[in-house]
């Protein structure tokens, strides 16, 4: 699978394996850090945001706690009465009435005020709005006991129709510091309720205040919650009442609100001394809205960065690879015999040096090639003289110029004659190749009638075909256009192709020679029903010294140079050559020469 993806990338986008490697390195070196940076940035933004949210919630809660403490201190301050006289007797009754009236008038929060004697009997009492009052014995109530001990009393909250009411009591002290009476007040917490209700976190965050039993004091209503509701069963309230500080940093501080079922971030703590609970809840959507924008931006920038790396990596990789590509192309050109190839690399680094070394190497190779050609040329040329001499003398001996030959001598002379012929052909072929490689292979084309030339060649080769009882089926065509060709070379080509069709054929086979006229070429097809070639062998047919090693072909003698030379000659004349072959069925060679 991974290999398939690699191949797909290489063939469709990148063009080379090294480029793919470069691209991967770029991506690892650039995209991965960008990606990690992005993730880290988002993580840090989240972390700092969580701290901010926590900080905001906790400071709002602290403000609320401060406000409550101030309210209680102020209110207690009002009822901590100090009288000017030194005797221990109670304040006069009329005076008590007057003082209580004044307190009620001045403080909107007081719903009821009363004086209590040191025996625990209420001596005077006024209720807001007037009305009958019943003086009671409160000697058993904690407010009396606490105040009589000289301490201020903050009592339980009564959740009434007019709102939460708090009982406060304080001793009345004379100038000597003696407690002479107790002043008690029922205080309406309206002010705290209103204050709590007006506190806001962002757009929609809110505060909740409960008393020390977990009964809701403020706000008057929020979602399905109402003041007076007992929230003590709710675990968050329970934890706060137990003294825990919930700081909005924990995973569990993000939950679905009990009041409005929205996901919220919550915090909370207790009011010291009186143990009320203050909770803050901030809907996540609102709290996270600012950071969400930043997070989106960071995500976009990160993705953009990664994308840019992905897009730019192939470009830079391709630039880096250019010199290597040039070197590869140069090497391929040299392989194809273009010895003058030069690569131009101007990178001002080791690659440029490599390019220069490559250019020096090709100059050296060219020189070597020239030396080799020279050597082959001279060697073949020198070989030709003795071969020709041997041929001449053998010919004379065979003809009987040196006396009558007996049958045994004739029989022994035949392979000598054949071998010398083969040697002669080999020397000629090698000379031709050396000429071709040295660029000295000369062809002189002029308009010719191809039919005449081919007919002459056929006459020449017919005896060889007859020997193997191979029929040469030729369909001459009189209306063919003249072609540009070199008569001698064309004869060589035809003899090569037909002699192959005979050599690689069974006794009694056939060879068909026919023409086809194309817009620019006259095509000559030489078809045989011989051995054919395997698909693998077909790839190398025009290579120098190639000979198929398979099956019946192996037994046929040859040099592997004929088709190489044929190919060179056809191309030199501006023509083209190709073939089709099926193993065991036969082969068709086709060459085209340009119409004159
Ligand atoms: P040679 O015939 O001297 O071996 P060639 O260059 O003429 O060299 O041919 C190269 C190889 O191509 C041959 O050895 C043979 O295997 C194959 N070949 C050429 N012509 C034919 C043909 N007509 N049918 C089958 N094989 C062929």
Coordinates of C-alpha atoms and ligand atoms in Angstrom, one line a residue:
X1 CA 0.0 0.0 0.0
X2 CA 2.7 2.5 1.1
X3 CA 4.7 1.5 -2.0
X4 CA 1.6 2.2 -4.2
X5 CA 1.2 5.6 -2.7
X6 CA 4.9 6.3 -3.2
X7 CA 4.6 5.3 -6.9
X8 CA 1.5 7.3 -7.3
X9 CA 3.1 10.5 -5.9
X10 CA 6.3 10.0 -7.9
X11 CA 4.5 9.4 -11.2
X12 CA 1.8 12.1 -10.8
X13 CA 3.4 14.9 -8.9
X14 CA 7.1 14.6 -8.2
X15 CA 8.8 12.9 -11.0
X16 CA 11.6 11.3 -9.0
X17 CA 12.3 9.3 -5.9
X18 CA 14.9 11.7 -4.6
X19 CA 12.4 14.5 -5.0
X20 CA 9.9 12.5 -2.9
X21 CA 12.6 12.1 -0.3
X22 CA 13.4 15.8 -0.3
X23 CA 9.8 16.7 0.0
X24 CA 9.4 14.3 2.9
X25 CA 12.4 15.8 4.6
X26 CA 11.0 19.3 4.1
X27 CA 7.7 18.3 5.5
X28 CA 9.3 16.7 8.5
X29 CA 11.6 19.7 9.1
X30 CA 9.0 22.4 8.4
X31 CA 5.4 21.2 8.5
X32 CA 5.8 19.1 11.6
X33 CA 7.2 21.9 13.8
X34 CA 4.5 24.3 12.5
X35 CA 1.9 21.7 13.4
X36 CA 3.4 21.1 16.8
X37 CA 3.7 24.9 17.3
X38 CA 0.0 25.3 16.4
X39 CA -1.1 22.6 18.8
X40 CA 1.1 24.0 21.6
X41 CA -0.2 27.5 20.9
X42 CA -3.8 26.3 21.1
X43 CA -3.0 24.4 24.3
X44 CA -1.4 27.4 25.9
X45 CA -4.2 29.7 24.9
X46 CA -6.6 27.3 26.4
X47 CA -4.6 27.0 29.5
X48 CA -4.3 30.8 30.0
X49 CA -7.9 31.3 29.1
X50 CA -9.0 28.7 31.7
X51 CA -6.9 30.7 34.3
X52 CA -8.4 33.9 33.2
X53 CA -11.9 32.5 33.5
X54 CA -11.1 31.2 36.9
X55 CA -9.6 34.5 37.9
X56 CA -12.6 36.4 36.8
X57 CA -15.0 34.1 38.5
X58 CA -13.0 34.0 41.8
X59 CA -12.7 37.8 41.8
X60 CA -16.4 38.3 41.3
X61 CA -17.1 35.9 44.1
X62 CA -14.6 37.7 46.3
X63 CA -16.4 40.9 45.5
X64 CA -19.7 39.4 46.5
X65 CA -18.2 38.0 49.8
X66 CA -16.7 41.5 50.5
X67 CA -20.1 43.1 49.9
X68 CA -21.9 40.7 52.2
X69 CA -19.3 41.2 54.9
X70 CA -19.5 44.9 54.6
X71 CA -23.3 44.8 54.7
X72 CA -23.3 42.7 57.9
X73 CA -20.6 44.9 59.5
X74 CA -22.5 48.0 58.7
X75 CA -25.8 46.7 59.9
X76 CA -24.3 45.3 63.1
X77 CA -22.6 48.7 63.5
X78 CA -26.0 50.3 63.6
X79 CA -27.5 48.1 66.3
X80 CA -24.3 48.1 68.5
X81 CA -25.8 50.8 70.7
X82 CA -23.7 52.6 73.3
X83 CA -25.6 54.8 75.8
X84 CA -24.1 57.7 77.6
X85 CA -24.9 56.9 81.2
X86 CA -23.0 54.9 83.7
X87 CA -25.7 53.2 85.8
X88 CA -26.7 49.7 84.9
X89 CA -30.5 50.4 84.6
X90 CA -32.3 49.9 81.3
X91 CA -33.1 52.7 78.9
X92 CA -36.4 54.3 79.7
X93 CA -39.3 52.6 77.9
X94 CA -40.4 55.8 76.0
X95 CA -36.8 56.3 75.0
X96 CA -36.6 52.7 73.8
X97 CA -39.7 53.2 71.6
X98 CA -38.2 56.4 70.3
X99 CA -34.9 54.8 69.4
X100 CA -36.6 51.8 67.7
X101 CA -38.8 54.1 65.7
X102 CA -35.7 56.0 64.6
X103 CA -33.9 52.8 63.6
X104 CA -36.7 51.6 61.5
X105 CA -37.1 54.9 59.8
X106 CA -33.5 55.3 58.9
X107 CA -32.8 51.7 57.7
X108 CA -34.9 50.4 54.9
X109 CA -33.4 46.9 55.6
X110 CA -34.9 46.6 59.1
X111 CA -38.2 44.8 59.2
X112 CA -38.5 44.5 62.9
X113 CA -36.5 45.9 65.9
X114 CA -36.7 45.1 69.6
X115 CA -35.1 45.7 72.9
X116 CA -34.6 42.7 75.2
X117 CA -34.0 42.9 78.9
X118 CA -31.2 41.0 80.5
X119 CA -33.8 38.5 81.8
X120 CA -34.7 37.7 78.2
X121 CA -38.0 39.5 78.0
X122 CA -38.7 41.8 75.0
X123 CA -39.3 45.2 76.5
X124 CA -40.2 47.2 73.3
X125 CA -40.7 46.1 69.7
X126 CA -41.7 47.8 66.4
X127 CA -42.5 46.1 63.1
X128 CA -42.3 47.9 59.8
X129 CA -45.7 49.0 58.7
X130 CA -46.9 49.2 62.4
X131 CA -49.4 46.8 63.8
X132 CA -49.9 44.8 66.9
X133 CA -46.8 43.4 68.6
X134 CA -46.6 40.8 71.2
X135 CA -43.7 41.0 73.6
X136 CA -42.2 37.6 74.2
X137 CA -39.8 35.8 76.4
X138 CA -36.7 35.1 74.3
X139 CA -34.4 34.0 77.1
X140 CA -34.0 30.6 75.4
X141 CA -33.1 31.9 72.0
X142 CA -29.5 31.8 70.9
X143 CA -29.6 35.5 69.9
X144 CA -30.3 36.5 73.5
X145 CA -27.7 34.1 74.9
X146 CA -25.0 35.3 72.5
X147 CA -25.7 39.0 72.9
X148 CA -25.8 38.7 76.7
X149 CA -22.3 37.2 76.5
X150 CA -21.3 40.5 74.9
X151 CA -21.0 39.1 71.3
X152 CA -22.8 40.2 68.2
X153 CA -25.2 37.6 66.9
X154 CA -25.8 36.8 63.3
X155 CA -28.6 34.3 63.1
X156 CA -30.3 32.0 60.6
X157 CA -32.0 33.3 57.5
X158 CA -35.8 33.1 57.4
X159 CA -37.1 32.7 53.9
X160 CA -40.3 34.8 54.0
X161 CA -42.7 36.3 51.5
X162 CA -41.0 39.6 51.6
X163 CA -37.6 37.9 51.0
X164 CA -34.8 36.5 53.0
X165 CA -34.7 37.9 56.5
X166 CA -31.7 37.7 58.8
X167 CA -31.8 38.0 62.6
X168 CA -29.1 40.2 64.1
X169 CA -28.6 41.0 67.8
X170 CA -26.1 43.1 69.7
X171 CA -25.6 44.1 73.4
X172 CA -26.4 47.6 74.5
X173 CA -23.4 48.9 76.4
X174 CA -23.1 51.8 78.9
X175 CA -20.2 54.1 79.3
X176 CA -18.5 51.7 81.7
X177 CA -18.7 48.9 79.2
X178 CA -21.5 47.1 81.1
X179 CA -24.2 45.3 79.1
X180 CA -27.5 46.8 80.1
X181 CA -29.8 45.5 77.4
X182 CA -29.9 43.7 74.0
X183 CA -31.0 45.2 70.7
X184 CA -32.3 42.8 68.1
X185 CA -33.2 43.4 64.5
X186 CA -34.8 41.4 61.7
X187 CA -32.9 42.5 58.6
X188 CA -34.2 42.2 55.1
X189 CA -31.4 41.1 52.7
X190 CA -33.0 42.8 49.7
X191 CA -29.8 44.8 49.2
X192 CA -27.7 41.8 49.0
X193 CA -30.2 40.1 46.7
X194 CA -30.2 43.0 44.3
X195 CA -26.4 43.3 44.4
X196 CA -26.0 39.6 43.6
X197 CA -28.5 39.9 40.8
X198 CA -26.6 42.7 39.2
X199 CA -23.2 41.0 39.2
X200 CA -22.4 39.7 35.7
X201 CA -19.6 37.6 34.1
X202 CA -19.2 38.5 30.5
X203 CA -22.7 38.6 28.8
X204 CA -24.4 35.9 30.7
X205 CA -22.5 34.7 33.7
X206 CA -24.2 35.0 37.0
X207 CA -23.8 34.5 40.8
X208 CA -25.8 32.4 43.2
X209 CA -25.9 32.9 46.9
X210 CA -27.2 30.3 49.4
X211 CA -27.3 30.4 53.2
X212 CA -25.3 28.1 55.4
X213 CA -27.9 25.3 54.9
X214 CA -27.7 25.6 51.1
X215 CA -31.0 27.4 50.7
X216 CA -30.9 29.8 47.9
X217 CA -30.9 33.5 48.9
X218 CA -30.2 35.2 45.5
X219 CA -31.0 35.7 42.8
X220 CA -34.8 35.7 43.2
X221 CA -35.1 33.5 40.2
X222 CA -32.7 32.0 37.7
X223 CA -33.9 29.3 35.2
X224 CA -35.8 26.8 37.2
X225 CA -34.2 28.0 40.5
X226 CA -36.1 30.3 43.0
X227 CA -34.9 31.9 46.1
X228 CA -35.9 29.7 49.0
X229 CA -35.0 26.5 47.0
X230 CA -33.0 24.0 49.0
X231 CA -29.8 23.3 46.9
X232 CA -28.0 21.4 49.6
X233 CA -28.4 18.1 47.8
X234 CA -26.4 19.4 44.9
X235 CA -22.9 18.2 45.2
X236 CA -21.2 21.5 44.3
X237 CA -23.2 23.4 47.0
X238 CA -22.4 20.6 49.4
X239 CA -18.7 20.8 48.7
X240 CA -18.7 24.6 49.2
X241 CA -20.6 24.3 52.4
X242 CA -18.0 21.8 53.6
X243 CA -15.4 24.5 53.0
X244 CA -14.0 23.5 49.6
X245 CA -13.0 26.2 47.2
X246 CA -14.0 25.4 43.6
X247 CA -11.7 27.4 41.3
X248 CA -13.1 26.7 37.8
X249 CA -9.8 25.1 36.8
X250 CA -10.8 21.5 37.1
X251 CA -12.4 19.4 34.5
X252 CA -15.4 18.9 36.8
X253 CA -15.8 22.7 37.0
X254 CA -17.3 22.4 33.5
X255 CA -20.7 20.9 33.8
X256 CA -24.3 21.3 32.8
X257 CA -26.0 23.9 34.9
X258 CA -28.7 22.8 37.3
X259 CA -30.6 26.0 36.6
X260 CA -30.7 26.2 32.8
X261 CA -29.2 22.9 31.6
X262 CA -26.5 24.9 29.7
X263 CA -22.8 23.8 29.8
X264 CA -21.2 26.2 32.2
X265 CA -17.9 26.9 33.9
X266 CA -18.5 27.1 37.7
X267 CA -16.6 28.3 40.7
X268 CA -17.5 28.9 44.3
X269 CA -16.5 29.4 47.9
X270 CA -17.9 30.0 51.4
X271 CA -18.4 33.4 53.1
X272 CA -16.1 33.2 56.1
X273 CA -17.8 33.2 59.6
X274 CA -21.3 33.0 58.4
X275 CA -20.7 30.0 56.0
X276 CA -23.0 31.1 53.2
X277 CA -22.1 29.8 49.8
X278 CA -21.3 31.9 46.8
X279 CA -21.3 30.2 43.4
X280 CA -20.5 31.6 40.0
X281 CA -21.7 30.0 36.7
X282 CA -20.5 31.2 33.3
X283 CA -22.0 29.6 30.2
X284 CA -19.2 28.0 28.2
X285 CA -20.3 29.5 24.9
X286 CA -20.0 33.0 26.3
X287 CA -16.9 32.4 28.3
X288 CA -15.0 30.8 25.5
X289 CA -16.2 33.1 22.7
X290 CA -13.2 35.3 22.8
X291 CA -10.7 32.5 22.9
X292 CA -12.7 30.6 20.3
X293 CA -11.8 33.4 17.8
X294 CA -8.1 33.3 18.7
X295 CA -8.2 29.5 18.5
X296 CA -9.7 29.6 15.1
X297 CA -7.1 32.0 13.9
X298 CA -4.3 30.0 15.3
X299 CA -5.8 26.9 13.6
X300 CA -6.1 28.7 10.3
X301 CA -2.6 30.0 10.4
X302 CA -1.2 26.6 11.4
X303 CA -3.1 24.9 8.5
X304 CA -2.0 27.6 6.2
X305 CA 1.6 27.1 7.3
X306 CA 1.4 23.3 6.8
X307 CA -0.3 23.8 3.4
X308 CA 2.3 26.2 2.3
X309 CA 5.0 23.7 3.2
X310 CA 3.2 21.0 1.3
X311 CA 2.9 23.3 -1.8
X312 CA 6.4 24.8 -1.6
X313 CA 8.3 21.6 -0.7
X314 CA 8.0 20.1 -4.2
X315 CA 9.1 23.4 -5.7
X316 CA 12.2 23.7 -3.6
X317 CA 13.0 20.0 -3.9
X318 CA 12.8 20.4 -7.7
X319 CA 15.2 23.3 -7.6
X320 CA 17.6 21.4 -5.4
X321 CA 17.4 18.4 -7.7
X322 CA 17.9 20.3 -10.9
X323 CA 21.7 19.8 -11.0
X324 CA 21.2 16.1 -10.3
X325 CA 18.6 15.9 -13.1
X326 CA 21.0 17.6 -15.5
X327 CA 23.8 15.2 -14.6
X328 CA 21.4 12.2 -15.1
X329 CA 20.3 13.5 -18.5
X330 CA 24.0 14.2 -19.4
X331 CA 24.9 10.6 -18.4
X332 CA 22.1 9.2 -20.5
X333 CA 23.2 11.3 -23.4
X334 CA 26.7 10.0 -23.1
X335 CA 25.3 6.5 -22.8
X336 CA 23.5 7.1 -26.2
X337 CA 26.8 8.0 -27.7
X338 CA 26.6 11.8 -27.5
X339 CA 30.1 12.3 -26.5
X340 CA 30.0 16.1 -26.8
X341 CA 27.5 16.4 -24.0
X342 CA 28.1 19.2 -21.5
X343 CA 26.1 20.0 -18.3
X344 CA 25.8 23.6 -17.2
X345 CA 25.4 23.8 -13.4
X346 CA 25.8 27.2 -11.8
X347 CA 25.1 26.5 -8.1
X348 CA 28.5 27.7 -6.9
X349 CA 28.9 24.7 -4.7
X350 CA 30.0 21.0 -4.8
X351 CA 27.3 20.2 -7.3
X352 CA 28.8 22.8 -9.7
X353 CA 32.2 21.1 -9.1
X354 CA 30.6 17.7 -9.8
X355 CA 29.2 19.1 -13.1
X356 CA 32.6 20.4 -14.1
X357 CA 34.2 17.0 -13.2
X358 CA 31.4 15.3 -15.3
X359 CA 32.3 17.5 -18.3
X360 CA 36.0 16.7 -18.0
X361 CA 35.0 13.0 -17.8
X362 CA 33.0 13.1 -21.0
X363 CA 36.0 14.8 -22.8
X364 CA 38.1 11.9 -21.5
X365 CA 35.5 9.3 -22.6
X366 CA 35.3 10.9 -26.0
X367 CA 39.0 10.6 -26.4
X368 CA 38.9 7.0 -25.3
X369 CA 36.1 6.2 -27.7
X370 CA 38.1 7.8 -30.5
X371 CA 41.2 5.8 -29.6
X372 CA 39.1 2.6 -29.5
X373 CA 37.6 3.3 -32.9
X374 CA 40.9 4.1 -34.3
X375 CA 42.3 0.8 -33.0
X376 CA 39.3 -1.2 -34.3
X377 CA 39.4 0.5 -37.6
X378 CA 43.1 -0.1 -38.1
X379 CA 42.9 -3.7 -36.8
X380 CA 39.9 -4.5 -39.1
X381 CA 41.6 -2.8 -42.0
X382 CA 44.8 -4.8 -41.5
X383 CA 42.8 -8.0 -41.2
X384 CA 41.1 -7.4 -44.5
X385 CA 44.2 -7.8 -46.6
X386 CA 45.1 -11.3 -45.5
X387 CA 41.4 -12.4 -45.7
X388 CA 41.2 -11.1 -49.2
X389 CA 44.5 -12.9 -50.1
X390 CA 43.3 -16.2 -48.6
X391 CA 40.0 -15.8 -50.5
X392 CA 41.8 -15.3 -53.8
X393 CA 44.1 -18.2 -53.4
X394 CA 41.4 -20.5 -52.0
X395 CA 39.2 -19.6 -55.0
X396 CA 42.0 -20.5 -57.4
X397 CA 42.7 -23.8 -55.6
X398 CA 38.9 -24.6 -55.7
X399 CA 38.7 -23.9 -59.3
X400 CA 41.6 -26.3 -59.9
X401 CA 44.3 -23.7 -60.9
X402 CA 46.7 -25.6 -58.7
X403 CA 45.9 -29.0 -60.1
X404 CA 42.9 -31.4 -59.9
X405 CA 41.5 -31.8 -56.4
X406 CA 40.3 -35.1 -55.1
X407 CA 37.0 -35.3 -53.3
X408 CA 38.5 -35.5 -49.8
X409 CA 40.5 -32.3 -50.5
X410 CA 37.3 -30.6 -51.8
X411 CA 35.4 -31.7 -48.8
X412 CA 38.1 -30.4 -46.4
X413 CA 38.4 -27.1 -48.3
X414 CA 34.7 -26.3 -48.1
X415 CA 34.7 -25.3 -44.3
X416 CA 37.9 -23.3 -44.8
X417 CA 36.2 -21.4 -47.6
X418 CA 33.1 -20.8 -45.5
X419 CA 35.0 -19.7 -42.4
X420 CA 37.1 -17.3 -44.5
X421 CA 33.8 -15.9 -46.0
X422 CA 32.4 -15.4 -42.5
X423 CA 35.6 -13.8 -41.3
X424 CA 35.5 -11.5 -44.3
X425 CA 31.9 -10.5 -43.5
X426 CA 32.8 -9.9 -39.9
X427 CA 35.7 -7.7 -40.8
X428 CA 33.5 -5.7 -43.2
X429 CA 30.8 -5.3 -40.5
X430 CA 33.3 -4.2 -37.9
X431 CA 34.8 -1.7 -40.3
X432 CA 31.3 -0.4 -41.1
X433 CA 30.5 0.0 -37.4
X434 CA 33.8 1.7 -36.6
X435 CA 33.1 4.1 -39.5
X436 CA 29.6 4.7 -38.2
X437 CA 30.9 5.4 -34.6
X438 CA 33.5 7.7 -35.9
X439 CA 30.9 9.5 -37.8
X440 CA 32.6 8.5 -41.1
X441 CA 29.8 6.3 -42.4
X442 CA 29.0 7.9 -45.7
X443 CA 25.7 7.4 -47.5
X444 CA 24.9 9.3 -50.7
X445 CA 21.3 9.3 -51.4
X446 CA 19.6 10.2 -54.7
X447 CA 16.2 9.4 -56.2
X448 CA 16.1 5.7 -57.2
X449 CA 13.7 3.1 -58.3
X450 CA 13.5 0.8 -55.3
X451 CA 12.0 -2.1 -57.2
X452 CA 15.1 -2.5 -59.4
X453 CA 17.5 -2.5 -56.5
X454 CA 15.5 -5.0 -54.5
X455 CA 15.0 -7.3 -57.5
X456 CA 18.7 -7.4 -58.0
X457 CA 19.3 -8.2 -54.4
X458 CA 16.8 -11.0 -54.5
X459 CA 18.5 -12.5 -57.5
X460 CA 21.7 -12.5 -55.5
X461 CA 20.2 -14.2 -52.4
X462 CA 17.9 -16.7 -54.2
X463 CA 20.5 -19.6 -54.3
X464 CA 20.8 -19.4 -50.5
X465 CA 17.0 -19.6 -50.1
X466 CA 16.8 -22.4 -52.6
X467 CA 19.3 -24.4 -50.5
X468 CA 16.7 -24.4 -47.6
X469 CA 13.8 -24.8 -50.0
X470 CA 12.4 -21.5 -48.9
X471 CA 10.1 -19.8 -51.3
X472 CA 10.7 -16.1 -51.9
X473 CA 7.3 -14.6 -52.7
X474 CA 7.8 -11.2 -54.3
X475 CA 5.1 -8.9 -55.5
X476 CA 6.9 -6.2 -57.5
X477 CA 4.9 -3.0 -58.0
X478 CA 5.6 -0.8 -61.1
X479 CA 3.9 2.4 -60.0
X480 CA 6.0 3.0 -56.9
X481 CA 7.3 6.6 -56.4
X482 CA 11.1 6.9 -56.4
X483 CA 12.8 7.1 -53.1
X484 CA 15.9 8.8 -51.7
X485 CA 18.5 6.1 -51.2
X486 CA 22.1 4.9 -51.6
X487 CA 21.9 1.9 -53.9
X488 CA 24.9 0.0 -52.4
X489 CA 23.6 0.5 -48.8
X490 CA 20.0 -0.4 -49.7
X491 CA 21.3 -3.6 -51.2
X492 CA 23.2 -4.3 -48.0
X493 CA 20.0 -3.7 -46.0
X494 CA 17.8 -5.9 -48.1
X495 CA 20.4 -8.7 -48.2
X496 CA 20.8 -8.5 -44.4
X497 CA 17.0 -8.7 -43.7
X498 CA 16.4 -11.5 -46.3
X499 CA 19.4 -13.5 -45.2
X500 CA 18.1 -13.3 -41.6
X501 CA 14.6 -14.4 -42.8
X502 CA 16.3 -17.4 -44.4
X503 CA 18.7 -18.1 -41.5
X504 CA 16.0 -18.0 -38.8
X505 CA 13.5 -20.1 -40.7
X506 CA 12.7 -23.8 -41.2
X507 CA 13.5 -25.7 -44.3
X508 CA 10.5 -25.3 -46.7
X509 CA 9.4 -22.0 -45.2
X510 CA 8.4 -18.9 -47.1
X511 CA 9.4 -15.2 -47.3
X512 CA 7.1 -12.5 -48.6
X513 CA 8.4 -9.2 -49.9
X514 CA 5.9 -6.4 -50.6
X515 CA 5.5 -2.6 -50.5
X516 CA 3.1 -0.1 -49.1
X517 CA 3.1 3.6 -49.8
X518 CA 2.7 6.0 -46.9
X519 CA 2.4 9.8 -47.3
X520 CA 6.1 10.3 -46.8
X521 CA 7.7 6.9 -47.1
X522 CA 7.7 3.8 -49.3
X523 CA 7.6 0.9 -46.9
X524 CA 9.2 -2.4 -47.8
X525 CA 8.0 -5.4 -45.7
X526 CA 9.9 -8.6 -45.4
X527 CA 7.7 -11.2 -43.8
X528 CA 8.8 -14.7 -42.8
X529 CA 7.1 -17.7 -41.1
X530 CA 10.3 -18.6 -39.3
X531 CA 11.3 -18.9 -35.6
X532 CA 10.1 -15.5 -34.5
X533 CA 11.5 -13.9 -31.3
X534 CA 10.6 -13.9 -27.7
X535 CA 9.3 -10.7 -26.2
X536 CA 12.4 -10.3 -24.1
X537 CA 14.7 -10.7 -27.2
X538 CA 12.7 -8.2 -29.2
X539 CA 13.8 -5.4 -26.8
X540 CA 17.5 -5.9 -27.9
X541 CA 17.2 -6.7 -31.6
X542 CA 18.9 -3.5 -32.8
X543 CA 21.7 -3.6 -30.2
X544 CA 25.3 -4.2 -31.2
X545 CA 26.4 -7.9 -30.9
X546 CA 23.0 -9.0 -29.8
X547 CA 22.1 -12.6 -30.7
X548 CA 19.0 -14.4 -29.4
X549 CA 20.1 -17.4 -27.3
X550 CA 16.7 -19.2 -27.3
X551 CA 15.5 -22.3 -29.1
X552 CA 16.3 -22.9 -32.7
X553 CA 18.0 -19.5 -33.2
X554 CA 20.9 -20.7 -31.0
X555 CA 22.1 -23.1 -33.7
X556 CA 22.4 -20.5 -36.4
X557 CA 25.7 -18.8 -36.9
X558 CA 26.0 -15.0 -36.8
X559 CA 27.7 -12.0 -35.4
X560 CA 24.8 -9.9 -34.0
X561 CA 26.0 -6.9 -36.0
X562 CA 23.7 -7.1 -39.1
X563 CA 20.6 -5.5 -37.6
X564 CA 22.7 -2.8 -35.8
X565 CA 24.3 -1.8 -39.1
X566 CA 20.9 -2.1 -41.0
X567 CA 19.3 0.2 -38.4
X568 CA 22.2 2.8 -38.7
X569 CA 22.0 2.7 -42.5
X570 CA 18.2 3.2 -42.7
X571 CA 18.4 6.1 -40.2
X572 CA 21.3 7.7 -42.1
X573 CA 19.2 7.7 -45.2
X574 CA 16.4 9.5 -43.4
X575 CA 14.3 6.4 -43.2
X576 CA 12.7 4.3 -40.4
X577 CA 12.7 0.6 -39.5
X578 CA 10.6 -1.5 -37.2
X579 CA 9.5 -5.1 -36.8
X580 CA 6.8 -7.4 -35.5
X581 CA 7.5 -10.9 -34.3
X582 CA 5.7 -13.7 -32.6
X583 CA 7.8 -16.6 -31.2
X584 CA 7.2 -19.7 -33.2
X585 CA 5.2 -18.0 -35.9
X586 CA 7.4 -15.6 -37.7
X587 CA 8.7 -12.1 -38.1
X588 CA 8.1 -9.1 -40.3
X589 CA 10.8 -6.4 -40.7
X590 CA 9.6 -3.2 -42.3
X591 CA 11.7 -0.3 -43.4
X592 CA 10.6 2.9 -45.0
X593 CA 12.6 5.2 -47.3
X594 CA 11.6 8.8 -47.9
X595 CA 9.8 9.5 -51.1
X596 CA 12.0 11.6 -53.4
Ligands
LIG1 P1 23.0 -12.2 -36.6 O1 22.0 -12.6 -37.6 O2 24.4 -12.1 -37.2 O3 23.0 -12.9 -35.4 P2 21.6 -9.7 -36.6 O4 21.9 -8.4 -36.0 O5 21.3 -9.8 -38.1 O6 22.8 -10.7 -36.2 O7 20.4 -10.3 -35.8 C1 20.4 -10.2 -34.4 C2 19.5 -11.3 -33.8 O8 18.1 -11.0 -34.1 C3 19.7 -12.6 -34.4 O9 20.7 -13.3 -33.7 C4 18.4 -13.3 -34.2 O10 18.3 -13.9 -32.9 C5 17.4 -12.2 -34.3 N1 16.7 -12.1 -35.7 C6 17.1 -11.3 -36.7 N2 16.2 -11.5 -37.7 C7 15.4 -12.5 -37.4 C8 14.3 -13.1 -38.0 N3 13.9 -12.8 -39.3 N4 13.6 -14.1 -37.3 C9 14.0 -14.4 -36.1 N5 15.0 -13.8 -35.4 C10 15.7 -12.9 -36.1

